[in-house]
Short mmCIF file of C-alpha atoms in Angstrom, two decimals:
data_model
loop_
_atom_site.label_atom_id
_atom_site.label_comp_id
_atom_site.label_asym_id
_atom_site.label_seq_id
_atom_site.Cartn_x
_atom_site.Cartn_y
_atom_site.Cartn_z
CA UNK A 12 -71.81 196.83 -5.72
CA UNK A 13 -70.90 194.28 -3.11
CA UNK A 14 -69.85 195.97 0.11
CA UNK A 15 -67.99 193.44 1.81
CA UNK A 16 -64.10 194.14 1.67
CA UNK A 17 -63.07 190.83 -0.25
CA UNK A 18 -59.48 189.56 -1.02
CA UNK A 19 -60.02 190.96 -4.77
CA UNK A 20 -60.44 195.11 -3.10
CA UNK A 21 -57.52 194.26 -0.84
CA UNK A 22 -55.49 193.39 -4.02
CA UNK A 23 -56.90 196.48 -5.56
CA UNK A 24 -55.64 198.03 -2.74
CA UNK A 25 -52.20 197.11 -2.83
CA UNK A 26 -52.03 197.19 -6.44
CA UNK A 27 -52.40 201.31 -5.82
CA UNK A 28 -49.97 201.41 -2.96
CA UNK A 29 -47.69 199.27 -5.36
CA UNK A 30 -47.62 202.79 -7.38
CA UNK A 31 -47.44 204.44 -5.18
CA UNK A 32 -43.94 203.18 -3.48
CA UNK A 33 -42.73 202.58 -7.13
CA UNK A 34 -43.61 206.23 -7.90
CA UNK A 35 -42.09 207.32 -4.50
CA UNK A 36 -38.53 205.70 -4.80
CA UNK A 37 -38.22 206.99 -8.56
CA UNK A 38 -38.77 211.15 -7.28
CA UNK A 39 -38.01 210.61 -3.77
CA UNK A 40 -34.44 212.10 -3.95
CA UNK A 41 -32.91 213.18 -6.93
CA UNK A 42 -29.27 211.34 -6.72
CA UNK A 43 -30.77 209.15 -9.18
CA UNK A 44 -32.75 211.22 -11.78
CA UNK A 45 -30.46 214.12 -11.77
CA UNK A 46 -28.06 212.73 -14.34
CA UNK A 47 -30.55 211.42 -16.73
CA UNK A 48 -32.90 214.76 -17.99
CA UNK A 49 -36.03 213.32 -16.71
CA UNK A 50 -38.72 215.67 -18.54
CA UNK A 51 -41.70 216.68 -15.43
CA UNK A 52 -43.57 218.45 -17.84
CA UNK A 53 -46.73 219.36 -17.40
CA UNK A 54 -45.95 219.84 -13.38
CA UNK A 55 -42.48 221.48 -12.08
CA UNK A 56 -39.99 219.19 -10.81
CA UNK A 57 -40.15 220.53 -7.32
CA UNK A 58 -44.58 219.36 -7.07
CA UNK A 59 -43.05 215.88 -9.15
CA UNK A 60 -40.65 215.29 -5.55
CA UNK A 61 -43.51 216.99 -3.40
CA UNK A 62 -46.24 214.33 -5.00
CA UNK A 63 -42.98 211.51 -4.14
CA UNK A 64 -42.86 211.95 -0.68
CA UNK A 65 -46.87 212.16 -0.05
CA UNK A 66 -47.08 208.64 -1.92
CA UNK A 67 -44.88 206.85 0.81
CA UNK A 68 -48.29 206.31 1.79
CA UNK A 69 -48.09 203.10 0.27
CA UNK A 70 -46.16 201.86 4.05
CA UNK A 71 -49.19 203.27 5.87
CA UNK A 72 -51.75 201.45 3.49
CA UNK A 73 -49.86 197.91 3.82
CA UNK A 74 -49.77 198.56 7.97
CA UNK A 75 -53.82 198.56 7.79
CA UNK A 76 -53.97 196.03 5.01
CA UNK A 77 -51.87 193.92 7.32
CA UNK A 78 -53.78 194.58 10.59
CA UNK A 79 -57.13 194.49 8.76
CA UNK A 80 -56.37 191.40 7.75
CA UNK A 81 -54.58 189.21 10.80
CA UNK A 82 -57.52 191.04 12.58
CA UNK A 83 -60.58 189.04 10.67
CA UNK A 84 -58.28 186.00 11.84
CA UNK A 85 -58.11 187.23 15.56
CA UNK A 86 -61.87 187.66 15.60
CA UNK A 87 -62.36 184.61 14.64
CA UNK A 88 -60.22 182.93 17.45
CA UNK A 89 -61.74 185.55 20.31
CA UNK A 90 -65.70 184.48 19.43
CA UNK A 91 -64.99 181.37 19.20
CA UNK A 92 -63.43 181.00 22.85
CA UNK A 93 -60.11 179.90 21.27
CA UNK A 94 -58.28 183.19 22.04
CA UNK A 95 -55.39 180.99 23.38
CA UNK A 96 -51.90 180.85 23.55
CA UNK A 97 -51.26 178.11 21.29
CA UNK A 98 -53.85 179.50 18.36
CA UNK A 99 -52.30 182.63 18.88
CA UNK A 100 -48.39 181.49 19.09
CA UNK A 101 -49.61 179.11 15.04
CA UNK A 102 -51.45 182.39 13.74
CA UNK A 103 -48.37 184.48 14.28
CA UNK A 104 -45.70 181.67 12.99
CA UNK A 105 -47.73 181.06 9.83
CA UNK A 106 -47.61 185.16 8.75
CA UNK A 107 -43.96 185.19 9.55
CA UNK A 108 -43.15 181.89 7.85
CA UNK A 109 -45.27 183.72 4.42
CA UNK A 110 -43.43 186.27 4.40
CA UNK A 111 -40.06 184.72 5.37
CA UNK A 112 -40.58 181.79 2.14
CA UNK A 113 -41.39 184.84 -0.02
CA UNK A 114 -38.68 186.80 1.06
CA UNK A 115 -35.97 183.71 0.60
CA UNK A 116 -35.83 183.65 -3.08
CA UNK A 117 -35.84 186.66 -3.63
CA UNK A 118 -32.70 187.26 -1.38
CA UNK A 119 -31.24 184.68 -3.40
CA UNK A 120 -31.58 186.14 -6.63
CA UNK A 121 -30.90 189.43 -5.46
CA UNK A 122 -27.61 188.12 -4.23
CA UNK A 123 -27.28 186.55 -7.73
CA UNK A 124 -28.17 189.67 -9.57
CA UNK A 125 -25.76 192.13 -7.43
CA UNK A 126 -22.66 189.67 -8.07
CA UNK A 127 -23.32 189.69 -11.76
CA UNK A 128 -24.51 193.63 -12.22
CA UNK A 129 -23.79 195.04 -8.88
CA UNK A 130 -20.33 193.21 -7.01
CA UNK A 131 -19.63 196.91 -4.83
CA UNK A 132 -23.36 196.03 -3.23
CA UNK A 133 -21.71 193.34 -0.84
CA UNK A 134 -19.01 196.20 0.79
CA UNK A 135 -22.16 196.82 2.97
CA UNK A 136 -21.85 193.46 4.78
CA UNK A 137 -18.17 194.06 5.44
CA UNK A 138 -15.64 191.27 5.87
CA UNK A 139 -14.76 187.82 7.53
CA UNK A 140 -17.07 186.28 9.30
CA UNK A 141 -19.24 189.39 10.44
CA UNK A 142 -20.06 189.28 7.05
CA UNK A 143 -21.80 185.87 7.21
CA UNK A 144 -23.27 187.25 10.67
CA UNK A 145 -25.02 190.33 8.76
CA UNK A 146 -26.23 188.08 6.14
CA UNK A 147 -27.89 185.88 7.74
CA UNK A 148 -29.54 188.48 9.59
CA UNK A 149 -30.38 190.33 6.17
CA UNK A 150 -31.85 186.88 5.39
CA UNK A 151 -33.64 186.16 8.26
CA UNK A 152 -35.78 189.79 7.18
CA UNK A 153 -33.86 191.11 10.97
CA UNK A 154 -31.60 193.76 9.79
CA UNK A 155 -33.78 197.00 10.85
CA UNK A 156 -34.76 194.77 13.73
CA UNK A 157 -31.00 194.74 14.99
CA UNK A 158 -30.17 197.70 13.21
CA UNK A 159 -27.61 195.64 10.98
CA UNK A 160 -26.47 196.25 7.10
CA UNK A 161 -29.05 195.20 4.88
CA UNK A 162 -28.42 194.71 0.80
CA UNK A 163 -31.27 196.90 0.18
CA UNK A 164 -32.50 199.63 2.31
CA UNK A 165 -36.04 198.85 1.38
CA UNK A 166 -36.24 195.98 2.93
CA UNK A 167 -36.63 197.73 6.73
CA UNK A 168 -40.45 197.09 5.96
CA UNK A 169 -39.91 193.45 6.96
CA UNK A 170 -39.08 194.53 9.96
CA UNK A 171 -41.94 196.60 10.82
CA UNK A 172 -43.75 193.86 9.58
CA UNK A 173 -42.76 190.87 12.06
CA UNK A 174 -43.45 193.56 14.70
CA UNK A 175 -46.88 194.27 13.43
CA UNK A 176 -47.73 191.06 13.44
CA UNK A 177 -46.17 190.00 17.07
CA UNK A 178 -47.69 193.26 18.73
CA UNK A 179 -51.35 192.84 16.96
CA UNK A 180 -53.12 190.35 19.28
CA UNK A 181 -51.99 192.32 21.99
CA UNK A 182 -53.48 195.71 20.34
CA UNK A 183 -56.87 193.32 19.61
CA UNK A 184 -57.42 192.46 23.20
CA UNK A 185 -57.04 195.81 24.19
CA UNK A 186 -59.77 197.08 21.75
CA UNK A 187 -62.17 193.78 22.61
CA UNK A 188 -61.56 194.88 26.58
CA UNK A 189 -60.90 198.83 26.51
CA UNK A 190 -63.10 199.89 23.13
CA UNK A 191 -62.56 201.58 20.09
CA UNK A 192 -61.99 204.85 21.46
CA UNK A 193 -59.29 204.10 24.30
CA UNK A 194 -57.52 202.09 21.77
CA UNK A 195 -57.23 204.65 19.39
CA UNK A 196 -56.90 207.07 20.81
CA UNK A 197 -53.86 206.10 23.19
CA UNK A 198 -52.32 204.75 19.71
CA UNK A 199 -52.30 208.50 19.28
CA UNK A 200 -52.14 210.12 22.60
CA UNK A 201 -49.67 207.92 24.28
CA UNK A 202 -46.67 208.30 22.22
CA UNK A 203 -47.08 212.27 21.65
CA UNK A 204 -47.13 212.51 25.74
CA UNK A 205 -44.20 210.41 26.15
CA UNK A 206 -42.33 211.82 23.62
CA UNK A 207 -41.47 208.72 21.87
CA UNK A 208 -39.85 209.38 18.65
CA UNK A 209 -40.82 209.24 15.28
CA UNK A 210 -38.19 207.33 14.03
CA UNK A 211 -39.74 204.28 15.48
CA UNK A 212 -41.55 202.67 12.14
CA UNK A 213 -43.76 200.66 15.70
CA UNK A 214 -44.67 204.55 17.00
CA UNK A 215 -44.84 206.12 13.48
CA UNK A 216 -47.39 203.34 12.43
CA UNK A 217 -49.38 202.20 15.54
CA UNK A 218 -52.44 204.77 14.55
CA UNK A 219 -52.46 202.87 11.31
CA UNK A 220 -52.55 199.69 12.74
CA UNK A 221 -55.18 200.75 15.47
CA UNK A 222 -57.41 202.14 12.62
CA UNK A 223 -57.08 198.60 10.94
CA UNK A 224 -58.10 197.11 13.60
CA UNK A 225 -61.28 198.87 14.10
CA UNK A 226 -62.31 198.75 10.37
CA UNK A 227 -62.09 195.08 10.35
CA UNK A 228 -63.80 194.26 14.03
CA UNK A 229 -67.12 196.65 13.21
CA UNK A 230 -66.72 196.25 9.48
CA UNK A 231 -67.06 199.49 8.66
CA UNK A 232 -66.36 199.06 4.58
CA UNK A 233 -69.69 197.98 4.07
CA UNK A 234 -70.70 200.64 6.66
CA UNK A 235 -68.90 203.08 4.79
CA UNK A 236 -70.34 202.15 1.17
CA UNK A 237 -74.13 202.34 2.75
CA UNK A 238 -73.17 206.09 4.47
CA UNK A 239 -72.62 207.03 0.46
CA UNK A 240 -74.78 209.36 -0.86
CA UNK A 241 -78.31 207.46 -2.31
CA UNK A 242 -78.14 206.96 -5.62
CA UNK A 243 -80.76 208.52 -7.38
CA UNK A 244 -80.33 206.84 -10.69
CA UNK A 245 -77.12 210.45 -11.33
CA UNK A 246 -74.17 210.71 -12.10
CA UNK A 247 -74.32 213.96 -10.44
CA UNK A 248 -74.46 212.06 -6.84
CA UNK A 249 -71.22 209.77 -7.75
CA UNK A 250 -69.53 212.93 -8.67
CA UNK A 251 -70.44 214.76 -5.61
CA UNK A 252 -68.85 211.64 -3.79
CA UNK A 253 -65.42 211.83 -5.69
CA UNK A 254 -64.99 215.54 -5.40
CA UNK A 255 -65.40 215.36 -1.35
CA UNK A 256 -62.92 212.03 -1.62
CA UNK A 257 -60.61 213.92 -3.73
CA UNK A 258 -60.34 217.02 -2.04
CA UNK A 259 -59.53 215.53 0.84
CA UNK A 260 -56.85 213.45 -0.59
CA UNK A 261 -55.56 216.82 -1.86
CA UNK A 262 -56.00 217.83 1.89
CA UNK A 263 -53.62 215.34 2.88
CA UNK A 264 -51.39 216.26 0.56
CA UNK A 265 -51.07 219.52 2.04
CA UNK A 266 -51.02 217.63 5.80
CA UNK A 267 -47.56 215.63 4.77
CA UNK A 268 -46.13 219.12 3.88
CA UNK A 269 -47.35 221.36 6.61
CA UNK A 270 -45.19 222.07 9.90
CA UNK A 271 -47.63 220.05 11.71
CA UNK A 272 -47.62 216.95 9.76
CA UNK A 273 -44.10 217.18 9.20
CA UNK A 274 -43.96 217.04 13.51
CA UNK A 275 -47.10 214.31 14.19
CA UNK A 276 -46.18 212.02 11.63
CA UNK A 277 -48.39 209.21 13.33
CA UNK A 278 -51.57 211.27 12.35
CA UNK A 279 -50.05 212.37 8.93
CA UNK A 280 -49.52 208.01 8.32
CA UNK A 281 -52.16 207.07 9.76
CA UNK A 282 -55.39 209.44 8.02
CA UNK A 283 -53.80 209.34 4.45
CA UNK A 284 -53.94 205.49 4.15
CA UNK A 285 -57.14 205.63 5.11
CA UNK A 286 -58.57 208.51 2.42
CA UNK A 287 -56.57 206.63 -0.14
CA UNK A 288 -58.25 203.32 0.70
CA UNK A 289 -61.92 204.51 1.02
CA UNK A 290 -61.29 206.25 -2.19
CA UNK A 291 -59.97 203.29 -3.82
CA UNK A 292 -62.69 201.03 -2.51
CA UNK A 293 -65.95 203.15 -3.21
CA UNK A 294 -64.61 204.53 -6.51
CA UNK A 295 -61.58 202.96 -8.30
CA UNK A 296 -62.93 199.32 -7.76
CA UNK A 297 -65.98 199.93 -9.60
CA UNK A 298 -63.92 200.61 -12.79
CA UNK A 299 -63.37 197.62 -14.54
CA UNK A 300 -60.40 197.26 -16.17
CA UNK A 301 -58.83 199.68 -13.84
CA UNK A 302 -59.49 197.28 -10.69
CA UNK A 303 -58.03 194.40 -12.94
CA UNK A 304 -54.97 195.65 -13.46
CA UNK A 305 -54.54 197.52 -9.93
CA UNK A 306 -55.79 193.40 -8.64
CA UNK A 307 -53.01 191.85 -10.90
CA UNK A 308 -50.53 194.10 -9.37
CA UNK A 309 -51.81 193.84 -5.52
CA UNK A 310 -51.36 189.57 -6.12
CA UNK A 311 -47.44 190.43 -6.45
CA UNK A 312 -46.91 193.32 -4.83
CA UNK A 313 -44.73 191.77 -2.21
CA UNK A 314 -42.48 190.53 -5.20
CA UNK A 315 -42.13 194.11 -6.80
CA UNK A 316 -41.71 195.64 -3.29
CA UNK A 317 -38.36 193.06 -2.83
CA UNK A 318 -36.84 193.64 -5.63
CA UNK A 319 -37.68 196.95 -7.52
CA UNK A 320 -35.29 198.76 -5.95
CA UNK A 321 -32.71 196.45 -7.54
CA UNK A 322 -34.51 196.89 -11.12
CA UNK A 323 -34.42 200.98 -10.87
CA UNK A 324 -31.25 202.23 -9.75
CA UNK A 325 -29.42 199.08 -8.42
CA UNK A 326 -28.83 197.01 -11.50
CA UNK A 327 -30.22 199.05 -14.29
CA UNK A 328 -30.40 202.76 -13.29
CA UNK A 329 -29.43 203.91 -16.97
CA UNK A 330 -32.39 202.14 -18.09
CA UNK A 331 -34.91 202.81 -16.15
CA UNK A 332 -34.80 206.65 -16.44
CA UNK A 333 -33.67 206.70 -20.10
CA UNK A 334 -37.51 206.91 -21.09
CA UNK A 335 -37.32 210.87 -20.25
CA UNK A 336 -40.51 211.47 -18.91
CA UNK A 337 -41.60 211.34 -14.89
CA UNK A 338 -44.76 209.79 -15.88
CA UNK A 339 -43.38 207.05 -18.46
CA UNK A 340 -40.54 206.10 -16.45
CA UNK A 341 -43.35 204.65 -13.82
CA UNK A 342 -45.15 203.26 -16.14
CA UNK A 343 -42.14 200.95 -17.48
CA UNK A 344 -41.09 200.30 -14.29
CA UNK A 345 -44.51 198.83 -13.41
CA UNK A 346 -44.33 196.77 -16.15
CA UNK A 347 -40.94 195.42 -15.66
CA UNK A 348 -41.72 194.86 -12.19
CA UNK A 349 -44.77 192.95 -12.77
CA UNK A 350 -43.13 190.56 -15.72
CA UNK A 351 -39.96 190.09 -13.51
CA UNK A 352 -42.49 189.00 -10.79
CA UNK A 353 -44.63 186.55 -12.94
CA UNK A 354 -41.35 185.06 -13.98
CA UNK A 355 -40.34 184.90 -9.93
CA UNK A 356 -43.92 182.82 -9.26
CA UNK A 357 -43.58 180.62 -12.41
CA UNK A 358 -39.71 179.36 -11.34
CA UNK A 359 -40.82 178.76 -8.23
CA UNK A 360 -43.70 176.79 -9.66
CA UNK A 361 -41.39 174.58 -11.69
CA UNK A 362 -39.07 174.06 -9.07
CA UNK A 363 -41.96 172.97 -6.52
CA UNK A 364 -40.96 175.42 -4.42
CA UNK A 365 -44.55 176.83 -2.92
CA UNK A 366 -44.46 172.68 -2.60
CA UNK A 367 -42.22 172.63 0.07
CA UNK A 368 -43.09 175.53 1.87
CA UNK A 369 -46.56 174.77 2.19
CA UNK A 370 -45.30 170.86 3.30
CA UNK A 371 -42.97 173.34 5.93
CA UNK A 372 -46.04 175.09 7.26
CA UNK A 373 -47.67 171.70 7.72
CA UNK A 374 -45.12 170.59 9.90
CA UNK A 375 -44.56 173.49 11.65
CA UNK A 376 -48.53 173.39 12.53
CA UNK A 377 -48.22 169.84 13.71
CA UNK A 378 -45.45 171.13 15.79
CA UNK A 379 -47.34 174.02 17.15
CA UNK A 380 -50.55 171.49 17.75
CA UNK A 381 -48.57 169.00 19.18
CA UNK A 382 -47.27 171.38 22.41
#
């Protein structure tokens, strides 16, 4: 097996947490599977919504993804000497601009889609010109930023997102100066004795982003895959490992419900991503056409996550949930999700758009270079 945490596992990843969200907006409340005689057969409906609203792990899993990642790039800058304002100021421009160009067309067609199947969507931006002034904050990826209508509540993740990545190199020179301990633990500590409220998505998911940061600086994937039980040429030892993995999965799915996860949501956000990921890592990436498919999934998941919610309930809610049963319904989803998404990447192909934003990044670099 080869330890090292490569793009391909982070794609794996994401693939699951891709599920994961698509599984948790179809159960999360029942307003829109009520009316449609969704079948939850073998489970009760009631562990179906229970199962839901654990899997919103998938936000915790793309915070660490996300810090994991613009963490490697940090490193880099920090042993290098070249911890500086103006590397810093390009490294944080070029995230936002990604996500901004992938966001763009999507808006676009999402705009296009709600006029055709949708026209009652646009009531949410109002009228006259604060209308234009709330979409081109909606467009700009600001709306949970300046607490402004958005077209789709799911989109409040972009939000989280641009703060992530503006409050990250200040979170890595705290760990390179303070430690892995102090950091953490005041990700923890701090906002619990201040009192700061949950309802932040920056307090909620600052443990997660902490614990991202720490798994990338001592890379502790590898770490974790040589702490594995040694394989003695059994099965028995791999199953040993999957039981422990899985039960505590199962504990955290008991953590999200109890009074004190329910309270400390930071820990709750913060510990499940983690057991998902180290599960996924050491056991579902070794399957192989599992980790193929989950991999194909992770390379668009920011497509599905910008758009499903227009796919399930928005544009074609009768649809979606007229395949009966809670496990099916997923399943088509995913797969409408994923061939609306290929179709996204090959449009944008033809019309040279990943062209022009990558000729837009260059310029903005020279920009940046150039101060």
């Amino acid at each position: 097996m080869n330890t090292q945490f490569s793009k391909k596992d982070t794609n794996i990843v994401k693939g699951v947490a891709i599920i994961a969200m698509l599984f948790h907006h179809c159960y999360v409340t029942n307003i829109n599977f009520k009316a449609h005689g969704v079948s939850f057969a073998p489970f009760s409906k009631g562990t179906v919504v229970t199962l839901s609203l654990w899997a919103k792990v998938c936000v915790g899993i793309f915070v660490f993804l996300s810090a994991y990642g613009i963490t490697i790039s940090l490193k880099k800058l920090y042993d290098q000497n070249k911890y500086e304002r103006q590397n810093i100021s390009w490294l944080t421009i070029r995230r936002v601009w990604k996500i901004l160009s992938g966001f763009w067309p999507i808006y676009i067609l999402a705009i296009v889609g709600c006029k055709v199947w949708a026209p009652e969507s646009f009531a949410v931006y109002k009228q006259g010109m604060i209308r234009i002034i709330y979409m081109l904050i909606d467009f700009s990826g600001l709306a949970h930023i300046f607490g402004t209508p958005t077209l789709l509540g799911t989109w409040w993740y972009l939000g989280l997102a641009f703060m992530e990545i503006m409050l990250l190199p200040f979170l890595y020179y705290m760990y390179r100066k303070c430690g892995a301990f102090t950091t953490i633990a005041l990700s923890y500590l701090l906002p619990m004795a201040l009192s700061l409220p949950m309802s932040s998505s920056v307090v909620h998911y600052l443990p997660a982003m902490t614990l991202g940061i720490w798994f990338a600086q001592e890379d502790l994937f590898p770490k974790a895959a040589d702490w594995r039980i040694p394989h003695t040429g059994l099965m028995i030892t791999r199953v040993a490992e999957f039981c422990v993995l899985a039960v505590f999965i199962l504990g955290t799915v008991w953590l999200k419900t109890s009074k004190f996860g329910k309270v400390h949501l930071n820990v709750t956000d913060s510990v499940t991503p983690l057991a998902v990921i180290l599960f996924t890592y050491l056991f579902l990436a070794s399957i192989p056409i599992l980790r193929d498919m989950l991999c194909i999934l992770g390379k668009y998941s920011m497509n599905i996550f910008l758009f499903h919610n227009f796919i399930r309930s928005r544009w074609f809610e009768d649809f979606s949930y007229s395949f009966r049963f809670w496990w099916l319904i997923v399943i088509v989803l995913v797969i409408d999700c994923l061939l609306f998404s290929v179709v996204i990447e090959f449009l944008k192909e033809v019309l040279r758009y990943n062209h022009l934003t990558i000729k837009i990044e260059k310029k903005l670099h020279g920009m940046i270079s150039n101060e």
